[in-house]
PDB file of C-alpha atoms in Angstrom:
ATOM      1  CA  VAL A  18    -131.443-106.710 -20.714  1.00  0.00           C
ATOM      2  CA  ARG A  19    -130.578-106.251 -17.071  1.00  0.00           C
ATOM      3  CA  LEU A  20    -130.461-102.799 -15.580  1.00  0.00           C
ATOM      4  CA  PRO A  21    -127.955-102.070 -12.840  1.00  0.00           C
ATOM      5  CA  GLN A  22    -129.208-101.909  -9.264  1.00  0.00           C
ATOM      6  CA  GLN A  23    -128.450 -98.193  -9.058  1.00  0.00           C
ATOM      7  CA  PRO A  24    -128.608 -96.713 -12.566  1.00  0.00           C
ATOM      8  CA  CYS A  25    -127.590 -93.251 -11.381  1.00  0.00           C
ATOM      9  CA  ALA A  26    -124.634 -94.445  -9.301  1.00  0.00           C
ATOM     10  CA  PRO A  27    -121.987 -93.117 -11.756  1.00  0.00           C
ATOM     11  CA  TYR A  28    -123.539 -89.642 -11.468  1.00  0.00           C
ATOM     12  CA  ARG A  29    -124.130 -89.595  -7.705  1.00  0.00           C
ATOM     13  CA  ASP A  30    -120.997 -87.564  -6.906  1.00  0.00           C
ATOM     14  CA  GLU A  31    -121.709 -85.054  -9.672  1.00  0.00           C
ATOM     15  CA  VAL A  32    -125.242 -84.563  -8.394  1.00  0.00           C
ATOM     16  CA  ARG A  33    -123.984 -84.067  -4.840  1.00  0.00           C
ATOM     17  CA  ARG A  34    -121.389 -81.506  -5.975  1.00  0.00           C
ATOM     18  CA  ALA A  35    -123.992 -79.609  -8.011  1.00  0.00           C
ATOM     19  CA  ALA A  36    -126.424 -79.583  -5.086  1.00  0.00           C
ATOM     20  CA  ALA A  37    -123.713 -78.379  -2.700  1.00  0.00           C
ATOM     21  CA  SER A  38    -122.700 -75.669  -5.140  1.00  0.00           C
ATOM     22  CA  ALA A  39    -126.298 -74.439  -5.504  1.00  0.00           C
ATOM     23  CA  TYR A  40    -126.729 -74.499  -1.718  1.00  0.00           C
ATOM     24  CA  LYS A  41    -123.583 -72.416  -1.227  1.00  0.00           C
ATOM     25  CA  MET A  42    -124.569 -69.971  -3.955  1.00  0.00           C
ATOM     26  CA  TYR A  43    -128.039 -69.454  -2.477  1.00  0.00           C
ATOM     27  CA  HIS A  44    -126.578 -68.760   0.961  1.00  0.00           C
ATOM     28  CA  LYS A  45    -124.157 -66.276  -0.588  1.00  0.00           C
ATOM     29  CA  CYS A  46    -127.162 -64.543  -2.162  1.00  0.00           C
ATOM     30  CA  LEU A  47    -128.862 -64.359   1.229  1.00  0.00           C
ATOM     31  CA  GLN A  48    -125.676 -63.034   2.821  1.00  0.00           C
ATOM     32  CA  ILE A  49    -125.398 -60.315   0.167  1.00  0.00           C
ATOM     33  CA  ASN A  50    -129.053 -59.440   0.738  1.00  0.00           C
ATOM     34  CA  ARG A  51    -128.436 -59.133   4.495  1.00  0.00           C
ATOM     35  CA  ILE A  52    -125.397 -56.871   3.984  1.00  0.00           C
ATOM     36  CA  ILE A  53    -127.323 -54.619   1.605  1.00  0.00           C
ATOM     37  CA  ASP A  54    -130.204 -54.374   4.082  1.00  0.00           C
ATOM     38  CA  GLU A  55    -127.836 -53.579   6.972  1.00  0.00           C
ATOM     39  CA  ARG A  56    -126.291 -50.720   4.992  1.00  0.00           C
ATOM     40  CA  GLY A  57    -129.672 -49.360   3.962  1.00  0.00           C
ATOM     41  CA  VAL A  58    -128.973 -49.567   0.242  1.00  0.00           C
ATOM     42  CA  ALA A  59    -132.071 -49.622  -1.966  1.00  0.00           C
ATOM     43  CA  VAL A  60    -131.469 -51.946  -4.918  1.00  0.00           C
ATOM     44  CA  LYS A  61    -133.957 -51.803  -7.784  1.00  0.00           C
ATOM     45  CA  THR A  62    -131.976 -53.524 -10.530  1.00  0.00           C
ATOM     46  CA  ALA A  63    -128.930 -55.758 -10.618  1.00  0.00           C
ATOM     47  CA  MET A  64    -126.840 -57.440 -13.271  1.00  0.00           C
ATOM     48  CA  ILE A  65    -125.093 -60.697 -12.408  1.00  0.00           C
ATOM     49  CA  VAL A  66    -122.150 -61.658 -14.621  1.00  0.00           C
ATOM     50  CA  CYS A  67    -121.317 -65.343 -14.526  1.00  0.00           C
ATOM     51  CA  LYS A  68    -120.219 -68.220 -16.702  1.00  0.00           C
ATOM     52  CA  ALA A  69    -122.791 -69.001 -19.386  1.00  0.00           C
ATOM     53  CA  PHE A  70    -123.193 -72.535 -18.028  1.00  0.00           C
ATOM     54  CA  HIS A  71    -124.361 -71.185 -14.632  1.00  0.00           C
ATOM     55  CA  ALA A  72    -126.483 -68.258 -15.846  1.00  0.00           C
ATOM     56  CA  ARG A  73    -129.919 -69.864 -15.437  1.00  0.00           C
ATOM     57  CA  ARG A  74    -129.229 -71.226 -11.966  1.00  0.00           C
ATOM     58  CA  CYS A  75    -127.582 -67.998 -10.879  1.00  0.00           C
ATOM     59  CA  LEU A  76    -130.543 -65.942 -12.079  1.00  0.00           C
ATOM     60  CA  MET A  77    -133.040 -68.211 -10.333  1.00  0.00           C
ATOM     61  CA  LEU A  78    -131.173 -68.147  -7.007  1.00  0.00           C
ATOM     62  CA  TYR A  79    -130.696 -64.381  -7.000  1.00  0.00           C
ATOM     63  CA  GLN A  80    -134.365 -63.860  -7.897  1.00  0.00           C
ATOM     64  CA  MET A  81    -135.293 -66.018  -4.914  1.00  0.00           C
ATOM     65  CA  ALA A  82    -132.997 -64.063  -2.576  1.00  0.00           C
ATOM     66  CA  PHE A  83    -134.001 -60.656  -4.005  1.00  0.00           C
ATOM     67  CA  PRO A  84    -137.703 -60.987  -4.934  1.00  0.00           C
ATOM     68  CA  ASP A  85    -138.274 -57.219  -5.348  1.00  0.00           C
ATOM     69  CA  VAL A  86    -135.207 -56.578  -7.534  1.00  0.00           C
ATOM     70  CA  ASN A  87    -135.138 -56.682 -11.326  1.00  0.00           C
ATOM     71  CA  ILE A  88    -132.197 -59.038 -11.968  1.00  0.00           C
ATOM     72  CA  ARG A  89    -130.466 -59.962 -15.222  1.00  0.00           C
ATOM     73  CA  ALA A  90    -127.901 -62.706 -15.594  1.00  0.00           C
ATOM     74  CA  VAL A  91    -125.340 -61.875 -18.245  1.00  0.00           C
ATOM     75  CA  PRO A  92    -123.120 -64.736 -19.397  1.00  0.00           C
ATOM     76  CA  ASP A  93    -119.432 -63.855 -19.584  1.00  0.00           C
ATOM     77  CA  GLU A  94    -118.551 -65.153 -23.021  1.00  0.00           C
ATOM     78  CA  SER A  95    -114.825 -64.607 -22.460  1.00  0.00           C
ATOM     79  CA  ARG A  96    -114.844 -67.446 -19.911  1.00  0.00           C
ATOM     80  CA  ARG A  97    -116.446 -70.086 -22.131  1.00  0.00           C
ATOM     81  CA  ALA A  98    -115.224 -73.630 -21.823  1.00  0.00           C
ATOM     82  CA  GLY A  99    -112.469 -74.422 -24.273  1.00  0.00           C
ATOM     83  CA  LYS A 100    -111.091 -70.898 -24.415  1.00  0.00           C
TER      84      LYS A 100
END
């Protein structure tokens, strides 16, 4: 059995898109954090509503951008794939 030279080649574009999406989302989190700081708003808790597929990544990125805030990611079940 011969393996292809680049076994992940069919997925390269998907990986790049996912990485770019995560990068953009993290910078949006940082931008939101900056705006909140500029306005002097004290945030203790936050609830992020997103597609179920993105909930884990979204939660992780917002926790990184807002380390002192209690954050929950709530999947929006009305936007599930196939509906």
